[in-house]
PDB file of C-alpha atoms and ligand atoms in Angstrom:
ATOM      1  CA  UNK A   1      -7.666  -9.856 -21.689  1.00 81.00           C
ATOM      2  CA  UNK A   2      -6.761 -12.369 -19.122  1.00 89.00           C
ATOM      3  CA  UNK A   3      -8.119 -12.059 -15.765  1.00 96.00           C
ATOM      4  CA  UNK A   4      -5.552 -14.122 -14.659  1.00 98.00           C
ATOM      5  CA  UNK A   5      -2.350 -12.265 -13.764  1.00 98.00           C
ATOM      6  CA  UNK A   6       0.951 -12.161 -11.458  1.00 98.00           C
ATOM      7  CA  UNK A   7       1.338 -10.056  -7.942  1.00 98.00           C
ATOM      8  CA  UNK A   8       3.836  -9.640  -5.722  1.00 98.00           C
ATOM      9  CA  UNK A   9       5.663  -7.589  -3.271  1.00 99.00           C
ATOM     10  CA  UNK A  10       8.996  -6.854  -1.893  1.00 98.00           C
ATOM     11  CA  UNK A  11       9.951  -6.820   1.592  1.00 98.00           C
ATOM     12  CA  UNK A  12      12.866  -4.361   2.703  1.00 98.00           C
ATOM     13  CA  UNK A  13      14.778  -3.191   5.105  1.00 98.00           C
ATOM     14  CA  UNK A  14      15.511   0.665   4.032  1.00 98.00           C
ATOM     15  CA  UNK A  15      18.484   2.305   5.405  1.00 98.00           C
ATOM     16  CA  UNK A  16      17.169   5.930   6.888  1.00 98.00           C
ATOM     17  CA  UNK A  17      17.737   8.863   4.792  1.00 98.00           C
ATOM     18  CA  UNK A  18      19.916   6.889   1.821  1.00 98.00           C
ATOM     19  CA  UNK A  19      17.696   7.338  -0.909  1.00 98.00           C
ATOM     20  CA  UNK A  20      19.540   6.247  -4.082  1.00 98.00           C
ATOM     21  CA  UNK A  21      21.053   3.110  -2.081  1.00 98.00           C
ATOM     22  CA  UNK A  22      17.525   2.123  -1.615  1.00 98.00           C
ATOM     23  CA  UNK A  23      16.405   2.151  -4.884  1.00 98.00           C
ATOM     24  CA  UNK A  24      19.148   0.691  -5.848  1.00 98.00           C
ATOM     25  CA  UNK A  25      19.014  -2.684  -3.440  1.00 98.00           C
ATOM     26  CA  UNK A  26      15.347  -2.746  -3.782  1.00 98.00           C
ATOM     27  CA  UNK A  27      15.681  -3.591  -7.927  1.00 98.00           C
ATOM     28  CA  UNK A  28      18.890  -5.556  -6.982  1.00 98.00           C
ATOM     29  CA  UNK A  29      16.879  -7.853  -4.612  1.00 98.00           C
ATOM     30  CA  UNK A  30      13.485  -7.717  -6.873  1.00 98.00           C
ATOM     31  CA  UNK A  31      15.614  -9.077 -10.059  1.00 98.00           C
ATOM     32  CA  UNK A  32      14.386 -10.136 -13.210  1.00 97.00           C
ATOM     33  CA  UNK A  33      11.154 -12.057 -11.558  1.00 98.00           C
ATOM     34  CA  UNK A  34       8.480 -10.979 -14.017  1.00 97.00           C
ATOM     35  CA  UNK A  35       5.086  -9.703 -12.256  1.00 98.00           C
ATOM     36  CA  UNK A  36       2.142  -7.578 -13.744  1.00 98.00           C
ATOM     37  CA  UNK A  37       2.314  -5.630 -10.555  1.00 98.00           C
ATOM     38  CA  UNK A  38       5.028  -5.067  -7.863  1.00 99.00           C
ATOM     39  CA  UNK A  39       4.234  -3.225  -4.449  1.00 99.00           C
ATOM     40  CA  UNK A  40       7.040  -2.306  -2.568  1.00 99.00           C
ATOM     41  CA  UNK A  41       6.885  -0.602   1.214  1.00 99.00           C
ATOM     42  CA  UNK A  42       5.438   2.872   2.439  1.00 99.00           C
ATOM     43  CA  UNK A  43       8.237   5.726   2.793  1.00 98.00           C
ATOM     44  CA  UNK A  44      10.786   2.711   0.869  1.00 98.00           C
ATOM     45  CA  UNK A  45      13.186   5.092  -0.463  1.00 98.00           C
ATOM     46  CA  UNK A  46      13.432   7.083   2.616  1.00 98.00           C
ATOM     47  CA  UNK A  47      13.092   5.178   5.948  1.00 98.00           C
ATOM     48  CA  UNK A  48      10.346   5.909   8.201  1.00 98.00           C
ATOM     49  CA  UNK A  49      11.620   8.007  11.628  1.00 98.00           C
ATOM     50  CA  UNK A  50      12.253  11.880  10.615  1.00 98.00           C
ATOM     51  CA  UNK A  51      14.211  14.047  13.548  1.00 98.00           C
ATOM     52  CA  UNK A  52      12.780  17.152  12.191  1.00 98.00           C
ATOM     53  CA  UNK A  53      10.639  18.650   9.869  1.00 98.00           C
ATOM     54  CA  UNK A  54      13.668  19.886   7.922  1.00 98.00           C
ATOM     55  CA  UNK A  55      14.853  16.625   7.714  1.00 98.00           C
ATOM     56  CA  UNK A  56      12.113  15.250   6.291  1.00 98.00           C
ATOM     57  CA  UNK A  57      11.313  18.492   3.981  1.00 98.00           C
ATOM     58  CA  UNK A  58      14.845  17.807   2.836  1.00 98.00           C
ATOM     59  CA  UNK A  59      14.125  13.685   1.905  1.00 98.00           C
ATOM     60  CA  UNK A  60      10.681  14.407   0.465  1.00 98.00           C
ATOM     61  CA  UNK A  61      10.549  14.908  -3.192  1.00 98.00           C
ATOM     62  CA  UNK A  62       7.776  16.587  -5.702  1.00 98.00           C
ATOM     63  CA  UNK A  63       5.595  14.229  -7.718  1.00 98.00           C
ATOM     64  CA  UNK A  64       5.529  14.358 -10.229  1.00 98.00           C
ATOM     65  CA  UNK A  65      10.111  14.949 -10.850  1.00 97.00           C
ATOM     66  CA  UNK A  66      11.239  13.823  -7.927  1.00 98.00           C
ATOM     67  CA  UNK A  67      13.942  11.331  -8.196  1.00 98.00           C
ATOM     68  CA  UNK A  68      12.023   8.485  -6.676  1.00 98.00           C
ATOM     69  CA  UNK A  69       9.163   8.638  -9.048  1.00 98.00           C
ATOM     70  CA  UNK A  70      11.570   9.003 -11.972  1.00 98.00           C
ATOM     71  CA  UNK A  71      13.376   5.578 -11.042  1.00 98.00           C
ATOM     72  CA  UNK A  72      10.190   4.104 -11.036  1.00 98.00           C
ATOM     73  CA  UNK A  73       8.984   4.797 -13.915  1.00 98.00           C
ATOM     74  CA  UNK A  74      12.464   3.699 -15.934  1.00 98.00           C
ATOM     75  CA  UNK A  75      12.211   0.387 -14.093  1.00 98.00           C
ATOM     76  CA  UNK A  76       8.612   0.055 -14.812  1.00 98.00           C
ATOM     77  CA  UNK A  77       9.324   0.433 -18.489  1.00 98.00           C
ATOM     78  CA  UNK A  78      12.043  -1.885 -18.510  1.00 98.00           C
ATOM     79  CA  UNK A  79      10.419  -4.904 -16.751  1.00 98.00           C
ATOM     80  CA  UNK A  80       6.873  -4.050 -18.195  1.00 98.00           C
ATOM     81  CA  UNK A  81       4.897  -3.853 -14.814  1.00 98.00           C
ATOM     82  CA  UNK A  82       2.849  -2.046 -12.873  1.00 98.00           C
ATOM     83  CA  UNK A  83       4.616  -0.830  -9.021  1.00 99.00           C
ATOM     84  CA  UNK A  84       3.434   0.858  -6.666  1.00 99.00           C
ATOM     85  CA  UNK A  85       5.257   2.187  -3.604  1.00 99.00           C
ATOM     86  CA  UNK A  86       5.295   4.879  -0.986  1.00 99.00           C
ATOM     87  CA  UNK A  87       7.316   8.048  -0.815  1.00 99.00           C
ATOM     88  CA  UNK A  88       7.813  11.148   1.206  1.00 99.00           C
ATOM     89  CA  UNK A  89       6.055  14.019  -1.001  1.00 99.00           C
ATOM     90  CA  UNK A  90       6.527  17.549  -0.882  1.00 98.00           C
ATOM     91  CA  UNK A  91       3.950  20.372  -2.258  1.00 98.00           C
ATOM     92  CA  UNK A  92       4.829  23.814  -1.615  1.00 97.00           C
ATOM     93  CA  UNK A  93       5.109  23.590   2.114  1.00 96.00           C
ATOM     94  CA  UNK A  94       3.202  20.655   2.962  1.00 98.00           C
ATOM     95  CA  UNK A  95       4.547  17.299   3.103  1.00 98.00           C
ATOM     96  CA  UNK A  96       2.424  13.853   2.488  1.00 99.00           C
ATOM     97  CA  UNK A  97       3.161  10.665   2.976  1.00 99.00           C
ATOM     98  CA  UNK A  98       2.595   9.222  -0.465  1.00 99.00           C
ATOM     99  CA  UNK A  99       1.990   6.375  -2.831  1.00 99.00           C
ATOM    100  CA  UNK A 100       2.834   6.542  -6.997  1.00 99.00           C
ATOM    101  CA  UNK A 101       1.177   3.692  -9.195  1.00 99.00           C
ATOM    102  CA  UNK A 102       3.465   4.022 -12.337  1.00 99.00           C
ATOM    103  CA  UNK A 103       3.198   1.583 -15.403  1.00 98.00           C
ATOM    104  CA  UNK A 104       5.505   0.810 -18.817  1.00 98.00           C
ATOM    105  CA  UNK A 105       3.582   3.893 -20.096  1.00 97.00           C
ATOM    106  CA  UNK A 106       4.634   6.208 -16.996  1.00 98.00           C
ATOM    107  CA  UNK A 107       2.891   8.231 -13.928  1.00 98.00           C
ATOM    108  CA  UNK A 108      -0.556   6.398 -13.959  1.00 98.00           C
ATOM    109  CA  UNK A 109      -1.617   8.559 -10.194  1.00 98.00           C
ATOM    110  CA  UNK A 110      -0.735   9.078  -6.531  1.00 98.00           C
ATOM    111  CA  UNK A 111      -2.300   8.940  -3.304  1.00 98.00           C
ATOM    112  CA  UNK A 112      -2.138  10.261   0.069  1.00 99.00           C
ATOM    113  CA  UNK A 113      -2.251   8.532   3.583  1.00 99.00           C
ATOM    114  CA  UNK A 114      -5.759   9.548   4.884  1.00 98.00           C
ATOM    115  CA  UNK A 115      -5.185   8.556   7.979  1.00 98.00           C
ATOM    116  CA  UNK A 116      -1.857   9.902   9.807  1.00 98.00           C
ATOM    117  CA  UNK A 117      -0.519   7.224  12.597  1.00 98.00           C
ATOM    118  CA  UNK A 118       1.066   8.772  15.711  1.00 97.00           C
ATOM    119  CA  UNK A 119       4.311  10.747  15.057  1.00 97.00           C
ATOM    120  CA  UNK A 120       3.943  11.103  11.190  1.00 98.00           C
ATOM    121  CA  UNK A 121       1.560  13.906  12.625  1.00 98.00           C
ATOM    122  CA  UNK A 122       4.778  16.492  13.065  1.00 98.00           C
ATOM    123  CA  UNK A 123       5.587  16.406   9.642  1.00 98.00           C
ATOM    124  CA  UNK A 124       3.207  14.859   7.128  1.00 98.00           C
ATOM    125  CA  UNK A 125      -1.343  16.787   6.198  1.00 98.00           C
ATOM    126  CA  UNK A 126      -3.536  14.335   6.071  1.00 98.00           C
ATOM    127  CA  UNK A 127      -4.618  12.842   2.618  1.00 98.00           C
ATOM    128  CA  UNK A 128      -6.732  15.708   0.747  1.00 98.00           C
ATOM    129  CA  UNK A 129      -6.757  13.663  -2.190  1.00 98.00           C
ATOM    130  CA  UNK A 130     -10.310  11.240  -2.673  1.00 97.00           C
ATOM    131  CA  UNK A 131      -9.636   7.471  -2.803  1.00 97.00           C
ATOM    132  CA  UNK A 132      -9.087   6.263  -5.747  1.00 97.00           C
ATOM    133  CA  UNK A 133      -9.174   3.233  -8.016  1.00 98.00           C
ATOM    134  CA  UNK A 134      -6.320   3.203 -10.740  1.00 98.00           C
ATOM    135  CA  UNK A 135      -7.038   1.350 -14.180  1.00 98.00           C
ATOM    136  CA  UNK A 136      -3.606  -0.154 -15.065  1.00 98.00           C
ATOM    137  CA  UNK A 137      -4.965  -1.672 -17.933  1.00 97.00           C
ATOM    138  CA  UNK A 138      -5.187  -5.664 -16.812  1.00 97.00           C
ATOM    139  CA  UNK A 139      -6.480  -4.664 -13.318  1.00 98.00           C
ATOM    140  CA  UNK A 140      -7.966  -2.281 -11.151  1.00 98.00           C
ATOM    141  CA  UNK A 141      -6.015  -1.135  -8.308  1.00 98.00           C
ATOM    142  CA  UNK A 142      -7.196   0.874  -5.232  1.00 98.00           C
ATOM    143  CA  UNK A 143      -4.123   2.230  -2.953  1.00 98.00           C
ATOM    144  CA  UNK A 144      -4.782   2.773   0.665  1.00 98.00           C
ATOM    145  CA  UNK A 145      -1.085   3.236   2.794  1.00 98.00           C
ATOM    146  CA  UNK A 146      -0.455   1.149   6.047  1.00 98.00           C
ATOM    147  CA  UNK A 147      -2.492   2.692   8.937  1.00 98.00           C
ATOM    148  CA  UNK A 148      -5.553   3.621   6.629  1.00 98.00           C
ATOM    149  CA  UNK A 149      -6.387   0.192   7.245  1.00 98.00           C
ATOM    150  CA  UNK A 150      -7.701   0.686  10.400  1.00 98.00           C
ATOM    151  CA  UNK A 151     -10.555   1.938   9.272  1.00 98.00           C
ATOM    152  CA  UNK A 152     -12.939  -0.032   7.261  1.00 98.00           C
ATOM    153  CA  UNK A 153     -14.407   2.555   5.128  1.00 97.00           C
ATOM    154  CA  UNK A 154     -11.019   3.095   3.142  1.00 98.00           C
ATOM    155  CA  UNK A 155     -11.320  -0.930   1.730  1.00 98.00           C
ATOM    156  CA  UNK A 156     -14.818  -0.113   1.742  1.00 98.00           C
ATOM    157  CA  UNK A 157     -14.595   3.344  -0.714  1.00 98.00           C
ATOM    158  CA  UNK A 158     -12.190   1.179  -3.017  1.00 98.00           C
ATOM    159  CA  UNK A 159     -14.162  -1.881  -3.745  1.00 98.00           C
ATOM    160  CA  UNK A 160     -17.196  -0.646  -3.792  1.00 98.00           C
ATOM    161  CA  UNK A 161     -15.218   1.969  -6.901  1.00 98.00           C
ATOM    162  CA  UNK A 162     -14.363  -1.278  -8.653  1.00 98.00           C
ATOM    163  CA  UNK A 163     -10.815  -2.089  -7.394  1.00 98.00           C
ATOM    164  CA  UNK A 164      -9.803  -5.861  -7.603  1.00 98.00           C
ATOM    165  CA  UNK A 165      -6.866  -5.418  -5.825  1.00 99.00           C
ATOM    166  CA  UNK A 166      -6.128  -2.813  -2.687  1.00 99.00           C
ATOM    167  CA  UNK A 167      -2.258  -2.134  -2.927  1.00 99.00           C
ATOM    168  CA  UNK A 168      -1.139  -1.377   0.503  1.00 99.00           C
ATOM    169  CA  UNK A 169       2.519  -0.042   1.276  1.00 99.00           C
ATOM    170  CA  UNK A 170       3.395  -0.080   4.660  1.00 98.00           C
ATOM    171  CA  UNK A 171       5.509   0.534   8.011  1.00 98.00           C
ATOM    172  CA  UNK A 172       3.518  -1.810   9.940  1.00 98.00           C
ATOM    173  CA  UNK A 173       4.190  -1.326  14.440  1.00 97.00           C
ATOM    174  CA  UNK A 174       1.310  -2.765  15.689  1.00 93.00           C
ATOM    175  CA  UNK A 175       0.909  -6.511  15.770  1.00 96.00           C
ATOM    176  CA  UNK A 176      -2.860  -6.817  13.949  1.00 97.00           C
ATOM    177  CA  UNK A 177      -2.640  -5.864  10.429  1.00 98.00           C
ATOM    178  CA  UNK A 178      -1.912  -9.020   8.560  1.00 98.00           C
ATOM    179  CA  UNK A 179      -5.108 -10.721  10.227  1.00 98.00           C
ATOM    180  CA  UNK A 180      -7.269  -7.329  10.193  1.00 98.00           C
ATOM    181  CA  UNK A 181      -6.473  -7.078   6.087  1.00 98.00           C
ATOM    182  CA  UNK A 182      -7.732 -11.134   5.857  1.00 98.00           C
ATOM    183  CA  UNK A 183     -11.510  -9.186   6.948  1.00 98.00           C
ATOM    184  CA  UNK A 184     -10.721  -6.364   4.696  1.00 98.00           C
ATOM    185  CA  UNK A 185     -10.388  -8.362   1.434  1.00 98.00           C
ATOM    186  CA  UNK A 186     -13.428 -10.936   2.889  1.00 98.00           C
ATOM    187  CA  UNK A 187     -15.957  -8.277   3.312  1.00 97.00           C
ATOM    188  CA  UNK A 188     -15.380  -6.581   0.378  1.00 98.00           C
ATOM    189  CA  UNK A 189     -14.340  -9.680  -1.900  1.00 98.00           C
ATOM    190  CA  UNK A 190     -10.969  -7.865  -3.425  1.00 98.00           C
ATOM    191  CA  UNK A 191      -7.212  -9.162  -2.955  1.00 99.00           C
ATOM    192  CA  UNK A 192      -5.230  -7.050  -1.116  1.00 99.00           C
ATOM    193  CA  UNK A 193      -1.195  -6.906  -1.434  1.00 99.00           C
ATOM    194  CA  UNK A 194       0.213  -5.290   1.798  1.00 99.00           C
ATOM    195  CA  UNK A 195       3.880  -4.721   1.025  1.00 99.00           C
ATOM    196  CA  UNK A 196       5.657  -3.719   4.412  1.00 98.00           C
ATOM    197  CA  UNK A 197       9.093  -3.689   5.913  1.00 98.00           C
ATOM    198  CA  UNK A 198      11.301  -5.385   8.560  1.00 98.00           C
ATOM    199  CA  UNK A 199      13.942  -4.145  10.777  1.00 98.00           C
ATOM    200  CA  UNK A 200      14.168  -0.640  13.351  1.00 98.00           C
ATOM    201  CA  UNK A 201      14.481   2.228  13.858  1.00 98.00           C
ATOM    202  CA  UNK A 202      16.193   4.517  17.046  1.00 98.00           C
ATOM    203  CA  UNK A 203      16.543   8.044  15.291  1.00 97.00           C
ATOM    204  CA  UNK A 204      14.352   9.186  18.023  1.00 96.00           C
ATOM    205  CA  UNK A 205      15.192   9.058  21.801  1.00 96.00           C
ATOM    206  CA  UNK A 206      13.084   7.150  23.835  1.00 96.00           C
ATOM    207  CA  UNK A 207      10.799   6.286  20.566  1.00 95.00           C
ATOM    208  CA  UNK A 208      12.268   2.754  18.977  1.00 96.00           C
ATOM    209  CA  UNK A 209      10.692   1.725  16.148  1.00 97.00           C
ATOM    210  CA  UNK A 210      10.537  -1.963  15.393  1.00 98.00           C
ATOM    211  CA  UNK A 211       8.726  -2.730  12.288  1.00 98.00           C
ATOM    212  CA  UNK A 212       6.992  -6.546  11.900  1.00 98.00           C
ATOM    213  CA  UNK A 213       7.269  -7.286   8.211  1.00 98.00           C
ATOM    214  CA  UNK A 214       5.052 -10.430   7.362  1.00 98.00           C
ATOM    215  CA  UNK A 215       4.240  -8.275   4.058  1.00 99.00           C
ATOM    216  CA  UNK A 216       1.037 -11.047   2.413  1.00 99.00           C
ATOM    217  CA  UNK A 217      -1.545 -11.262  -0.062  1.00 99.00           C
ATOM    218  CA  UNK A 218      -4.608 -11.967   0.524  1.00 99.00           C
ATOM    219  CA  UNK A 219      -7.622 -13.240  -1.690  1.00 98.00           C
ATOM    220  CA  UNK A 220     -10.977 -12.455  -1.957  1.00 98.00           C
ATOM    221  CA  UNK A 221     -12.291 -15.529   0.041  1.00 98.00           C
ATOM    222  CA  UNK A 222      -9.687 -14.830   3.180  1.00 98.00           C
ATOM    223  CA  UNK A 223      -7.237 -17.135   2.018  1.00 98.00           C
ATOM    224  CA  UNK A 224      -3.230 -15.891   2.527  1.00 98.00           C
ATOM    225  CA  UNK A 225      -1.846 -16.564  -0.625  1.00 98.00           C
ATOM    226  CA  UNK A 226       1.947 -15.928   0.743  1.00 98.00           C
ATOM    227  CA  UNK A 227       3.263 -14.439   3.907  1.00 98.00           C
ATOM    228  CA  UNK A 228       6.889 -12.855   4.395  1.00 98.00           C
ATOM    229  CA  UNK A 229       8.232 -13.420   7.737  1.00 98.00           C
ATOM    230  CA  UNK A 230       8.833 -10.828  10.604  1.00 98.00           C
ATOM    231  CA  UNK A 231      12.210 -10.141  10.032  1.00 98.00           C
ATOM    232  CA  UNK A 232      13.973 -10.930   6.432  1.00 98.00           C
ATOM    233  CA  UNK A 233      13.856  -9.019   3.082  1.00 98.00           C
ATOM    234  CA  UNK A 234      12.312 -10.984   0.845  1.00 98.00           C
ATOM    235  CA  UNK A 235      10.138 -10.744  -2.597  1.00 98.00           C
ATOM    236  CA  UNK A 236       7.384 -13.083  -3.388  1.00 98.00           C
ATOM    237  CA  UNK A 237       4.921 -13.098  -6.581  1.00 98.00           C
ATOM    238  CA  UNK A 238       2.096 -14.784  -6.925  1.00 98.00           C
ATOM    239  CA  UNK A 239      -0.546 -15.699  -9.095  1.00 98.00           C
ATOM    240  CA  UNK A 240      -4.340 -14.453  -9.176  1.00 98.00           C
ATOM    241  CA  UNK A 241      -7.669 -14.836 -10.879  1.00 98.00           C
ATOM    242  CA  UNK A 242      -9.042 -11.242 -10.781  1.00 98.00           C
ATOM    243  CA  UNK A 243     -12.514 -12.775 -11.681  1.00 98.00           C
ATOM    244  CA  UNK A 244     -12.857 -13.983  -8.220  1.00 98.00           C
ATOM    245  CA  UNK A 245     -12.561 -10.491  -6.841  1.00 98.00           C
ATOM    246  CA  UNK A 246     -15.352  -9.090  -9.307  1.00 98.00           C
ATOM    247  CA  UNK A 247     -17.878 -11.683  -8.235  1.00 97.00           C
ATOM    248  CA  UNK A 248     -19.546 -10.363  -5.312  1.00 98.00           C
ATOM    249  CA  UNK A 249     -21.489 -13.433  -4.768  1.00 97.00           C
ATOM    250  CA  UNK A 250     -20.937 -15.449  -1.734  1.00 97.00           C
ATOM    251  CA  UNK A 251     -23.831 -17.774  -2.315  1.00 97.00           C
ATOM    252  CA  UNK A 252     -26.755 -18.439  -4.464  1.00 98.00           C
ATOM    253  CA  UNK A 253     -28.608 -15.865  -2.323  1.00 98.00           C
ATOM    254  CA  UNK A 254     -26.413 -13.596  -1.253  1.00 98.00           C
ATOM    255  CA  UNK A 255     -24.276 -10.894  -2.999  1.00 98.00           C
ATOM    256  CA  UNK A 256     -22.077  -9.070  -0.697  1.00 97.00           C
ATOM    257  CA  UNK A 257     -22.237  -5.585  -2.729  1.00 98.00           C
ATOM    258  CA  UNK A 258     -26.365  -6.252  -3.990  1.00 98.00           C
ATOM    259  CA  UNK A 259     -27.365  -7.205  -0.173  1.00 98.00           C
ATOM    260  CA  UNK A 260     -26.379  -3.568   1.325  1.00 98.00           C
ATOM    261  CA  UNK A 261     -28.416  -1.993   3.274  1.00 98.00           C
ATOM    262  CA  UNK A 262     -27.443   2.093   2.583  1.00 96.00           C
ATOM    263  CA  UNK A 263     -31.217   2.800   3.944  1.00 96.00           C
ATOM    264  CA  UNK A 264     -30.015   1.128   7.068  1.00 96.00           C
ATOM    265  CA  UNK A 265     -26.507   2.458   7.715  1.00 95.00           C
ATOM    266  CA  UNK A 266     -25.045   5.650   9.265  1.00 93.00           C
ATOM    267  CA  UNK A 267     -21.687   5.741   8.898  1.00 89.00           C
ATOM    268  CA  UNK A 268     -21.676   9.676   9.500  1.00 89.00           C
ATOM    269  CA  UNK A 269     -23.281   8.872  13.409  1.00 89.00           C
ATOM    270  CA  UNK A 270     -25.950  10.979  13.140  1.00 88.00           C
ATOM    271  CA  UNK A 271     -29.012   8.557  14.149  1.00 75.00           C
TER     272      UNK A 271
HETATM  273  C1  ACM B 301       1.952   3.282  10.056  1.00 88.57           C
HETATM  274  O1  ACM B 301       0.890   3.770   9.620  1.00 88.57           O
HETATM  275  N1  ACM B 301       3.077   3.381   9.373  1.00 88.57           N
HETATM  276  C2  ACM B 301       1.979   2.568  11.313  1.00 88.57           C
END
């Protein structure tokens, strides 16, 4: 199989709450561009800035069956790739904020934001689900979604489980993502696709959201392969050599995976 193969991402601009009319404009503005693996935005079908819990009990869907997922999956099988994207997901009474990975052949897994950012704490647990690293049959994808990438053990968990490329839906607020996730995928040698969105949000009063797009991907060495701008839907796909991210060597000496030093680290604090 080749280890060469096409990425890309879409960059929206959801319209709160109208689920079916963002399903729909996100395949109308995706196309018939041909990629092995799409990543579209965290919370995409649903917008980002719930007013209650009942509202967003009400948009949040089961997975698997929920309408989202289903759509997926029939446009996954139709174009023959590989998407991921985020969704609100409801289990019994708890609510995650979510990510599917569905192929031609259907649900392939889902994950769970580990780490909740500010206000997603009234409605959405935290992830109780490990992180994982999906085989989609021509890659190996981690999924870690938007502010899970503040902390470094989340990249960390996924490469280190094999993943060549970290899929990364996202609302993005704060300004330091797109150059934090260029140190993500050059400590851990793995391409990253952050898929985010662009526009605001004013559900909430005194609480505007503005979100800063500039959705990218990223290659093993550092290198930003494409970046969306601030402010416009777009889609972009490139391609990438998933041989670079399984080659852990940075040097003739130096292996960035072989030259840990577990007896020296204490990532639990205890000294
Ligand atoms: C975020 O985690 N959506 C900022």
């Amino acid at each position: 199989m080749s280890s060469i193969i096409q990425a890309g991402f879409l960059q929206t601009r959801p319209e709160f709450g109208a689920v079916q009319a963002n399903l729909d404009h996100a395949k109308k503005l995706w196309g018939e561009r041909k990629a092995d693996l799409l990543v579209l935005p965290e919370l995409f079908s649903t917008g980002y800035q719930f007013q209650s819990l009942a509202e967003a009990r009400n948009l949040s869907e089961p997975i698997p069956d929920g309408p989202t997922t289903d759509f997926l999956i029939d446009w996954a099988q139709n174009a023959g790739m590989t998407i991921v994207a985020g969704l609100a997901e409801r289990e019994g009474k708890a609510l995650y904020n979510s990510a599917v990975i569905v192929g031609p052949e259907g649900l392939i897994g889902k994950f769970r934001k580990a780490h909740i950012f500010d206000t997603e704490n009234n409605f959405f647990e935290p992830g109780d689900l490990p992180f994982t690293v999906f085989d989609a049959g021509f890659a190996k994808i981690g999924i870690m979604i938007c502010f899970d990438w503040r902390f470094p053990e989340t990249a960390r968990t996924l490469a280190l489980q094999g993943a060549d490329i970290i899929a990364h839906p996202s609302n993005l607020v704060l300004p330091h993502c797109p150059q934090a996730m260029i140190t993500r995928c050059l400590e851990n040698r793995v391409y990253a696709v952050t898929s985010d969105r662009v526009g605001s949000e004013k559900r909430v009063a005194g609480d505007p959201m503005k979100f800063i797009g500039q959705s990218q991907v990223v290659d093993p060495d550092g290198t930003v392969m494409v970046r969306a701008s601030e402010d416009r839907e777009e889609a972009h796909v490139v391609e990438i050599d998933l041989e670079k991210a399984r080659n852990k060597r940075i040097n003739g000496r130096n292996d960035l995976f072989a030259d840990r030093r577990e007896d020296l680290y204490r990532v639990d604090g205890k000294g």
